[in-house]
Amino acid sequence: MTLESRLKWFVSIGLIMNMVGFLAPAAVLPQILDDWQLSEKAGGLLTGALFGGYALSSPFLSALTDRIDAKRIMLAALIASACAGYGIAYLADGLWSTVGFRVIAGFGLAGYYMPGLKLIADLLEGDRRMRTAAVYPSMFALGGAGPFFVASILDAPADWRWIFVISGHAALIAFVIVALLVPGSPNNTTGSAHVKFHAAFGRAVRNKGVQAYSLAAVGHISEIFSFRSWIIASMIFGISLPINQSFTEWNLPFVAALSTVITVPASVMFARLSMTGDRRKIVAFIALSSASVAVIMAFSIHGSFLTFCLLLMVYGVTTFGDTATLSGGVVMHADAESRGAALAVFSLCGFGGGMVGPIVIGLLIESFGGRLAPDAWSAAYLGLACFALVPALTMGLYSRWLEKS
């Protein structure tokens, strides 16, 4: 097996397994809210806490890859993910203990996702680097589908804690795969070990291309994870309407998982188009399309559940469509000696938005009457449309520097 294939598949498999616990609360959120009698705002905090942990640790962990082997960081991150899963399953007894373990899960994701991309960028060159960098971020969508698939298999009668037990097991299996099958970068192939952290970070922050794609990531990741955090709850509202009683036996976590899986080919396709086309125009097109679909969904959620599910599939594609395109833009614009720091800036901005987004949507739902109020879900999807517009606006503001990208 070639080095490119090993990096593409084994690093991606590790990411997917590491992410089984990533959106686990979203897959069983209604059960958690009912079990602990939590508000929608608390639900947003519970799902968003992981992104807070990610945003806090990612700048340090991603930039650390400019000095030490990224594989070592990835292995430590998988242990953190396993501890977070088992902690919620066996120790959490309410909102704040769960939030604490979700923050640890954020450390686990931060130590794997961008360091994995950095490892790929360090060990591959030219077209091989860009091809693999296009595929790897797209696997994020498959990882996001994992907890929904697990929930669909367990189904409603199962204790919701089992999904976290399984997430802990998955992270440990990923540890073995990465330890045995993924090569490291022992001599730090970028040569950036000699660049001090603050200098590399400052250079990344001043890079206009890194700025553009990092700011775009704020809206992009806010939209993705706000949508994923509340997708099950929104479908439960849909089937509660009198006109949709025939859909009450549907396996909603499976529908949510399907809406995530179908995004992978689209994300890879758009990323590869951006290698030869105008990356900023592709990002703007996807973002505007996503905002348009979200507005349609805001006024369709009160109608046919089948129509709403079809729109979910389309929206899944548009929300994830520019994931690999944005991260690829950062890799392309960053110089070799500050690439880890550039990915740290990208992660900090994006996952900072991912922390705030679910809470904002939760507040909107609560302010407009709660999970069973029609206006609440219209407000929620209009809020998602606002998040979706951010990448398009950013590409316009930075067009002068991105014309050749």
Tab-separated table of C-alpha atoms in Angstrom:
chain	number	residue	atom	x	y	z
A	1	MET	CA	0.000	0.000	0.000
A	2	THR	CA	1.390	3.420	-0.954
A	3	LEU	CA	2.058	6.131	1.612
A	4	GLU	CA	-0.765	8.203	0.117
A	5	SER	CA	-3.242	5.331	0.533
A	6	ARG	CA	-2.145	4.596	4.087
A	7	LEU	CA	-2.579	8.203	5.117
A	8	LYS	CA	-5.849	8.630	3.248
A	9	TRP	CA	-7.569	5.552	4.638
A	10	PHE	CA	-6.114	4.794	8.050
A	11	VAL	CA	-6.042	8.394	9.276
A	12	SER	CA	-9.611	8.771	7.994
A	13	ILE	CA	-10.782	5.550	9.669
A	14	GLY	CA	-9.268	6.766	12.922
A	15	LEU	CA	-11.118	10.068	12.558
A	16	ILE	CA	-14.461	8.364	11.896
A	17	MET	CA	-14.098	6.100	14.929
A	18	ASN	CA	-12.896	8.960	17.115
A	19	MET	CA	-16.064	10.859	16.191
A	20	VAL	CA	-18.623	8.272	17.306
A	21	GLY	CA	-18.941	10.297	20.504
A	22	PHE	CA	-18.686	13.638	18.712
A	23	LEU	CA	-22.405	14.233	18.107
A	24	ALA	CA	-23.635	11.504	20.443
A	25	PRO	CA	-25.682	13.950	22.578
A	26	ALA	CA	-27.438	15.228	19.442
A	27	ALA	CA	-28.447	11.679	18.508
A	28	VAL	CA	-30.186	11.185	21.863
A	29	LEU	CA	-30.809	14.819	22.858
A	30	PRO	CA	-34.595	14.558	23.382
A	31	GLN	CA	-34.074	11.594	25.736
A	32	ILE	CA	-31.403	13.459	27.718
A	33	LEU	CA	-33.535	16.610	28.002
A	34	ASP	CA	-36.524	14.597	29.195
A	35	ASP	CA	-34.483	12.403	31.550
A	36	TRP	CA	-32.818	15.321	33.334
A	37	GLN	CA	-35.627	17.865	32.788
A	38	LEU	CA	-33.363	20.302	30.940
A	39	SER	CA	-34.312	23.370	28.895
A	40	GLU	CA	-33.503	23.936	25.221
A	41	LYS	CA	-30.803	26.403	26.263
A	42	ALA	CA	-29.197	23.691	28.410
A	43	GLY	CA	-29.447	21.308	25.465
A	44	GLY	CA	-27.525	23.766	23.326
A	45	LEU	CA	-24.876	24.079	26.033
A	46	LEU	CA	-24.593	20.310	26.335
A	47	THR	CA	-23.985	19.834	22.610
A	48	GLY	CA	-21.862	22.965	22.236
A	49	ALA	CA	-19.516	22.191	25.135
A	50	LEU	CA	-17.390	19.910	22.955
A	51	PHE	CA	-16.685	22.799	20.604
A	52	GLY	CA	-15.621	24.905	23.575
A	53	GLY	CA	-13.090	22.248	24.518
A	54	TYR	CA	-11.996	22.066	20.899
A	55	ALA	CA	-11.594	25.835	20.593
A	56	LEU	CA	-9.635	26.037	23.858
A	57	SER	CA	-7.165	23.285	22.992
A	58	SER	CA	-6.911	23.355	19.205
A	59	PRO	CA	-4.606	26.398	18.855
A	60	PHE	CA	-2.055	24.791	21.161
A	61	LEU	CA	-2.390	21.223	19.855
A	62	SER	CA	-2.434	22.147	16.163
A	63	ALA	CA	0.509	24.517	16.488
A	64	LEU	CA	2.375	21.908	18.544
A	65	THR	CA	2.578	19.814	15.371
A	66	ASP	CA	5.083	22.367	14.061
A	67	ARG	CA	7.460	21.061	16.740
A	68	ILE	CA	6.671	17.391	17.463
A	69	ASP	CA	5.289	14.396	15.580
A	70	ALA	CA	1.562	14.851	14.932
A	71	LYS	CA	0.976	11.111	15.385
A	72	ARG	CA	1.881	11.314	19.082
A	73	ILE	CA	-0.693	14.055	19.583
A	74	MET	CA	-3.324	12.034	17.719
A	75	LEU	CA	-2.774	8.988	19.936
A	76	ALA	CA	-3.109	11.046	23.115
A	77	ALA	CA	-6.292	12.569	21.705
A	78	LEU	CA	-7.852	9.150	21.158
A	79	ILE	CA	-7.269	8.297	24.820
A	80	ALA	CA	-9.016	11.553	25.796
A	81	SER	CA	-11.984	10.669	23.566
A	82	ALA	CA	-12.279	7.232	25.146
A	83	CYS	CA	-12.200	8.724	28.649
A	84	ALA	CA	-14.907	11.234	27.708
A	85	GLY	CA	-17.199	8.523	26.362
A	86	TYR	CA	-16.802	6.244	29.353
A	87	GLY	CA	-17.109	9.206	31.718
A	88	ILE	CA	-20.535	10.212	30.426
A	89	ALA	CA	-21.669	6.591	30.302
A	90	TYR	CA	-20.695	5.675	33.857
A	91	LEU	CA	-20.107	8.864	35.870
A	92	ALA	CA	-22.216	11.771	34.554
A	93	ASP	CA	-25.325	12.521	36.613
A	94	GLY	CA	-26.546	15.844	35.246
A	95	LEU	CA	-25.859	18.817	32.999
A	96	TRP	CA	-22.564	20.083	34.403
A	97	SER	CA	-20.808	16.752	34.813
A	98	THR	CA	-21.773	15.928	31.224
A	99	VAL	CA	-20.549	19.324	30.032
A	100	GLY	CA	-17.197	18.624	31.696
A	101	PHE	CA	-16.787	15.324	29.887
A	102	ARG	CA	-17.891	16.964	26.625
A	103	VAL	CA	-15.087	19.491	27.015
A	104	ILE	CA	-12.655	16.558	27.344
A	105	ALA	CA	-14.202	15.084	24.175
A	106	GLY	CA	-13.400	18.421	22.523
A	107	PHE	CA	-9.760	17.962	23.508
A	108	GLY	CA	-9.913	14.512	21.920
A	109	LEU	CA	-11.236	15.806	18.617
A	110	ALA	CA	-8.889	18.816	18.564
A	111	GLY	CA	-5.879	16.581	19.053
A	112	TYR	CA	-6.835	14.355	16.141
A	113	TYR	CA	-8.589	16.284	13.366
A	114	MET	CA	-6.211	19.118	12.447
A	115	PRO	CA	-3.042	17.258	13.517
A	116	GLY	CA	-4.193	14.503	11.143
A	117	LEU	CA	-4.438	17.032	8.322
A	118	LYS	CA	-1.018	18.408	9.284
A	119	LEU	CA	0.483	14.894	9.187
A	120	ILE	CA	-0.884	14.441	5.666
A	121	ALA	CA	0.465	17.833	4.589
A	122	ASP	CA	3.905	17.057	6.039
A	123	LEU	CA	4.335	13.616	4.483
A	124	LEU	CA	2.883	14.258	1.016
A	125	GLU	CA	3.692	16.833	-1.639
A	126	GLY	CA	2.047	18.494	-4.620
A	127	ASP	CA	-1.036	16.864	-6.126
A	128	ARG	CA	-0.855	13.916	-3.732
A	129	ARG	CA	-1.120	16.321	-0.803
A	130	MET	CA	-4.093	18.184	-2.282
A	131	ARG	CA	-5.927	14.971	-3.256
A	132	THR	CA	-5.586	13.513	0.219
A	133	ALA	CA	-6.330	16.848	1.891
A	134	ALA	CA	-9.565	16.928	-0.131
A	135	VAL	CA	-10.678	13.465	1.013
A	136	TYR	CA	-9.707	13.617	4.698
A	137	PRO	CA	-11.883	16.584	5.794
A	138	SER	CA	-14.796	15.041	3.903
A	139	MET	CA	-14.552	12.045	6.227
A	140	PHE	CA	-15.665	14.440	8.953
A	141	ALA	CA	-19.180	13.996	7.573
A	142	LEU	CA	-18.977	10.219	7.926
A	143	GLY	CA	-17.721	10.674	11.466
A	144	GLY	CA	-20.662	12.954	12.176
A	145	ALA	CA	-23.026	10.245	10.944
A	146	GLY	CA	-21.554	7.655	13.311
A	147	PRO	CA	-23.533	8.465	16.467
A	148	PHE	CA	-26.780	8.646	14.504
A	149	PHE	CA	-26.136	5.203	13.025
A	150	VAL	CA	-25.392	3.836	16.493
A	151	ALA	CA	-28.585	5.410	17.859
A	152	SER	CA	-30.590	3.975	14.957
A	153	ILE	CA	-29.332	0.476	15.778
A	154	LEU	CA	-29.907	0.822	19.516
A	155	ASP	CA	-33.322	2.420	18.868
A	156	ALA	CA	-35.549	4.131	21.432
A	157	PRO	CA	-35.879	1.389	24.096
A	158	ALA	CA	-32.147	1.344	24.775
A	159	ASP	CA	-30.597	3.407	27.565
A	160	TRP	CA	-29.131	6.518	25.917
A	161	ARG	CA	-25.859	5.995	27.845
A	162	TRP	CA	-24.977	3.007	25.653
A	163	ILE	CA	-24.060	5.292	22.775
A	164	PHE	CA	-21.290	6.762	24.935
A	165	VAL	CA	-20.026	3.311	25.932
A	166	ILE	CA	-19.728	2.451	22.247
A	167	SER	CA	-17.944	5.745	21.552
A	168	GLY	CA	-15.319	4.858	24.159
A	169	HIS	CA	-14.778	1.436	22.580
A	170	ALA	CA	-14.471	3.003	19.109
A	171	ALA	CA	-11.811	5.479	20.253
A	172	LEU	CA	-9.691	2.669	21.713
A	173	ILE	CA	-9.942	0.643	18.492
A	174	ALA	CA	-8.878	3.760	16.563
A	175	PHE	CA	-5.874	4.071	18.898
A	176	VAL	CA	-4.685	0.605	17.866
A	177	ILE	CA	-5.219	1.329	14.145
A	178	VAL	CA	-3.288	4.603	14.227
A	179	ALA	CA	-0.514	3.231	16.432
A	180	LEU	CA	0.143	0.258	14.147
A	181	LEU	CA	-0.734	1.454	10.642
A	182	VAL	CA	-0.193	5.221	10.392
A	183	PRO	CA	3.370	6.503	9.807
A	184	GLY	CA	4.704	9.380	11.844
A	185	SER	CA	6.838	12.359	10.858
A	186	PRO	CA	9.828	11.777	13.187
A	187	ASN	CA	12.055	14.462	11.744
A	188	ASN	CA	9.248	17.015	11.386
A	189	THR	CA	9.432	17.103	7.592
A	190	THR	CA	8.335	20.735	7.287
A	191	GLY	CA	11.495	21.828	9.064
A	192	SER	CA	9.346	24.049	11.229
A	193	ALA	CA	10.611	22.815	14.569
A	194	HIS	CA	12.952	25.785	14.522
A	195	VAL	CA	10.112	28.278	14.282
A	196	LYS	CA	8.912	29.476	17.673
A	197	PHE	CA	5.225	29.104	18.415
A	198	HIS	CA	4.413	32.804	18.744
A	199	ALA	CA	6.246	33.667	15.520
A	200	ALA	CA	4.467	30.952	13.529
A	201	PHE	CA	1.105	31.880	15.028
A	202	GLY	CA	1.646	35.571	14.274
A	203	ARG	CA	2.604	34.787	10.694
A	204	ALA	CA	-0.532	32.681	10.265
A	205	VAL	CA	-2.785	35.400	11.700
A	206	ARG	CA	-1.332	38.012	9.330
A	207	ASN	CA	-1.815	35.749	6.299
A	208	LYS	CA	-4.833	37.160	4.430
A	209	GLY	CA	-5.750	33.793	2.928
A	210	VAL	CA	-5.725	32.143	6.352
A	211	GLN	CA	-7.816	35.031	7.699
A	212	ALA	CA	-10.410	34.640	4.967
A	213	TYR	CA	-10.918	30.902	5.279
A	214	SER	CA	-10.823	31.023	9.081
A	215	LEU	CA	-13.528	33.687	9.271
A	216	ALA	CA	-15.596	31.758	6.733
A	217	ALA	CA	-15.256	28.717	8.991
A	218	VAL	CA	-16.972	30.602	11.836
A	219	GLY	CA	-20.278	30.658	9.972
A	220	HIS	CA	-19.723	27.336	8.232
A	221	ILE	CA	-19.077	25.286	11.358
A	222	SER	CA	-21.731	27.172	13.356
A	223	GLU	CA	-24.260	26.159	10.725
A	224	ILE	CA	-23.162	22.522	10.478
A	225	PHE	CA	-23.153	21.725	14.151
A	226	SER	CA	-26.168	23.789	15.110
A	227	PHE	CA	-28.101	21.862	12.473
A	228	ARG	CA	-26.716	18.501	13.578
A	229	SER	CA	-27.282	19.264	17.257
A	230	TRP	CA	-30.994	19.899	16.744
A	231	ILE	CA	-31.827	17.646	13.773
A	232	ILE	CA	-33.441	14.845	15.812
A	233	ALA	CA	-35.482	17.289	17.890
A	234	SER	CA	-36.724	19.055	14.749
A	235	MET	CA	-37.805	15.750	13.200
A	236	ILE	CA	-39.627	14.778	16.398
A	237	PHE	CA	-41.566	18.036	16.100
A	238	GLY	CA	-42.356	17.230	12.463
A	239	ILE	CA	-43.860	13.812	13.187
A	240	SER	CA	-45.846	15.250	16.115
A	241	LEU	CA	-48.049	17.211	13.707
A	242	PRO	CA	-51.470	15.653	12.971
A	243	ILE	CA	-50.785	15.448	9.226
A	244	ASN	CA	-47.630	13.382	9.839
A	245	GLN	CA	-48.912	10.650	12.151
A	246	SER	CA	-48.148	7.981	9.545
A	247	PHE	CA	-44.415	8.698	10.001
A	248	THR	CA	-44.249	8.059	13.765
A	249	GLU	CA	-42.627	4.625	13.270
A	250	TRP	CA	-39.737	5.988	11.198
A	251	ASN	CA	-36.227	5.495	12.563
A	252	LEU	CA	-35.277	9.163	12.929
A	253	PRO	CA	-31.577	8.647	13.835
A	254	PHE	CA	-31.174	6.628	10.626
A	255	VAL	CA	-32.667	9.501	8.593
A	256	ALA	CA	-30.249	11.895	10.309
A	257	ALA	CA	-27.311	9.581	9.561
A	258	LEU	CA	-28.327	9.262	5.913
A	259	SER	CA	-28.523	13.046	5.542
A	260	THR	CA	-24.901	13.169	6.728
A	261	VAL	CA	-23.437	10.300	4.703
A	262	ILE	CA	-24.681	11.620	1.370
A	263	THR	CA	-22.643	14.779	1.893
A	264	VAL	CA	-19.288	13.021	1.487
A	265	PRO	CA	-19.246	12.698	-2.335
A	266	ALA	CA	-20.394	16.303	-2.701
A	267	SER	CA	-17.694	17.612	-0.371
A	268	VAL	CA	-14.969	15.689	-2.233
A	269	MET	CA	-16.338	16.836	-5.600
A	270	PHE	CA	-16.375	20.521	-4.607
A	271	ALA	CA	-12.886	20.233	-3.091
A	272	ARG	CA	-11.499	18.783	-6.314
A	273	LEU	CA	-13.263	21.419	-8.383
A	274	SER	CA	-11.594	24.073	-6.237
A	275	MET	CA	-8.164	22.647	-7.149
A	276	THR	CA	-8.655	23.815	-10.733
A	277	GLY	CA	-11.472	26.369	-10.407
A	278	ASP	CA	-12.085	29.548	-8.416
A	279	ARG	CA	-12.171	28.399	-4.792
A	280	ARG	CA	-13.811	31.576	-3.446
A	281	LYS	CA	-16.654	31.408	-5.971
A	282	ILE	CA	-17.263	27.750	-5.140
A	283	VAL	CA	-17.441	28.578	-1.416
A	284	ALA	CA	-19.801	31.500	-2.040
A	285	PHE	CA	-22.058	29.402	-4.286
A	286	ILE	CA	-22.357	26.605	-1.721
A	287	ALA	CA	-22.965	29.065	1.127
A	288	LEU	CA	-25.725	30.932	-0.722
A	289	SER	CA	-27.329	27.635	-1.730
A	290	SER	CA	-27.272	26.485	1.883
A	291	ALA	CA	-28.870	29.694	3.131
A	292	SER	CA	-31.622	29.380	0.521
A	293	VAL	CA	-32.430	25.793	1.520
A	294	ALA	CA	-32.508	26.753	5.217
A	295	VAL	CA	-35.060	29.496	4.502
A	296	ILE	CA	-37.247	27.034	2.583
A	297	MET	CA	-37.010	24.581	5.483
A	298	ALA	CA	-38.056	27.275	7.946
A	299	PHE	CA	-41.437	27.429	6.244
A	300	SER	CA	-41.692	23.742	5.301
A	301	ILE	CA	-41.289	22.188	8.735
A	302	HIS	CA	-44.985	22.764	9.467
A	303	GLY	CA	-46.054	20.684	6.463
A	304	SER	CA	-45.401	17.236	5.032
A	305	PHE	CA	-42.715	15.321	6.914
A	306	LEU	CA	-41.669	13.535	3.727
A	307	THR	CA	-41.020	16.873	2.017
A	308	PHE	CA	-39.093	18.044	5.059
A	309	CYS	CA	-36.931	14.893	4.996
A	310	LEU	CA	-36.099	15.420	1.333
A	311	LEU	CA	-35.050	18.978	2.163
A	312	LEU	CA	-32.930	17.585	5.013
A	313	MET	CA	-30.991	15.552	2.466
A	314	VAL	CA	-30.391	18.584	0.266
A	315	TYR	CA	-29.453	20.724	3.255
A	316	GLY	CA	-27.030	18.073	4.473
A	317	VAL	CA	-25.181	18.348	1.157
A	318	THR	CA	-25.064	22.156	1.175
A	319	THR	CA	-23.962	22.452	4.809
A	320	PHE	CA	-21.018	20.064	4.423
A	321	GLY	CA	-20.337	20.869	0.765
A	322	ASP	CA	-17.551	23.375	1.377
A	323	THR	CA	-15.901	21.691	4.382
A	324	ALA	CA	-12.940	20.304	2.442
A	325	THR	CA	-12.809	23.393	0.215
A	326	LEU	CA	-12.324	25.699	3.208
A	327	SER	CA	-9.718	23.574	4.994
A	328	GLY	CA	-7.926	23.017	1.686
A	329	GLY	CA	-7.793	26.786	1.240
A	330	VAL	CA	-5.937	27.151	4.532
A	331	VAL	CA	-3.446	24.411	3.615
A	332	MET	CA	-2.830	26.065	0.254
A	333	HIS	CA	-2.306	29.603	1.594
A	334	ALA	CA	-0.181	28.740	4.645
A	335	ASP	CA	3.580	28.445	4.265
A	336	ALA	CA	5.242	25.221	5.390
A	337	GLU	CA	6.803	26.658	8.547
A	338	SER	CA	3.517	27.973	9.961
A	339	ARG	CA	1.072	25.420	8.558
A	340	GLY	CA	0.296	23.949	11.968
A	341	ALA	CA	-0.325	27.419	13.380
A	342	ALA	CA	-2.552	28.271	10.396
A	343	LEU	CA	-4.647	25.173	11.029
A	344	ALA	CA	-4.800	26.216	14.687
A	345	VAL	CA	-6.240	29.608	13.724
A	346	PHE	CA	-8.724	27.912	11.404
A	347	SER	CA	-9.804	25.514	14.162
A	348	LEU	CA	-10.069	28.217	16.810
A	349	CYS	CA	-12.325	30.364	14.660
A	350	GLY	CA	-14.440	27.548	13.274
A	351	PHE	CA	-15.017	25.592	16.439
A	352	GLY	CA	-15.468	28.754	18.462
A	353	GLY	CA	-18.458	29.293	16.195
A	354	GLY	CA	-19.403	25.654	16.665
A	355	MET	CA	-19.562	26.226	20.428
A	356	VAL	CA	-21.797	29.302	20.212
A	357	GLY	CA	-24.058	28.160	17.353
A	358	PRO	CA	-26.001	25.347	19.085
A	359	ILE	CA	-26.560	27.567	22.125
A	360	VAL	CA	-27.889	30.397	19.935
A	361	ILE	CA	-30.287	28.029	18.178
A	362	GLY	CA	-31.344	26.603	21.550
A	363	LEU	CA	-32.086	30.116	22.800
A	364	LEU	CA	-34.129	30.844	19.668
A	365	ILE	CA	-36.162	27.667	20.156
A	366	GLU	CA	-36.736	28.471	23.828
A	367	SER	CA	-37.624	32.122	23.105
A	368	PHE	CA	-40.229	31.191	20.489
A	369	GLY	CA	-42.100	28.660	22.600
A	370	GLY	CA	-39.946	25.557	22.962
A	371	ARG	CA	-39.488	22.286	21.076
A	372	LEU	CA	-43.187	21.770	20.313
A	373	ALA	CA	-43.883	25.292	18.995
A	374	PRO	CA	-44.041	25.756	15.191
A	375	ASP	CA	-42.600	29.285	15.326
A	376	ALA	CA	-39.610	28.021	17.304
A	377	TRP	CA	-38.447	25.808	14.458
A	378	SER	CA	-39.024	28.490	11.840
A	379	ALA	CA	-36.821	30.806	13.908
A	380	ALA	CA	-34.203	28.067	14.292
A	381	TYR	CA	-33.846	27.432	10.564
A	382	LEU	CA	-33.807	31.146	9.774
A	383	GLY	CA	-30.963	31.405	12.291
A	384	LEU	CA	-29.136	28.644	10.416
A	385	ALA	CA	-29.610	30.607	7.184
A	386	CYS	CA	-27.846	33.571	8.790
A	387	PHE	CA	-24.883	31.371	9.746
A	388	ALA	CA	-24.759	30.047	6.175
A	389	LEU	CA	-24.316	33.535	4.717
A	390	VAL	CA	-21.062	34.204	6.590
A	391	PRO	CA	-18.714	32.296	4.209
A	392	ALA	CA	-20.219	34.021	1.159
A	393	LEU	CA	-19.781	37.455	2.742
A	394	THR	CA	-16.221	36.619	3.782
A	395	MET	CA	-15.215	35.512	0.299
A	396	GLY	CA	-16.514	38.841	-1.002
A	397	LEU	CA	-14.637	40.902	1.595
A	398	TYR	CA	-11.349	39.099	0.914
A	399	SER	CA	-11.757	38.738	-2.856
A	400	ARG	CA	-8.751	40.990	-3.520
A	401	TRP	CA	-6.402	38.497	-1.841
A	402	LEU	CA	-8.160	35.361	-3.033
A	403	GLU	CA	-8.451	36.122	-6.747
A	404	LYS	CA	-5.719	33.612	-7.607
A	405	SER	CA	-6.870	30.893	-5.209
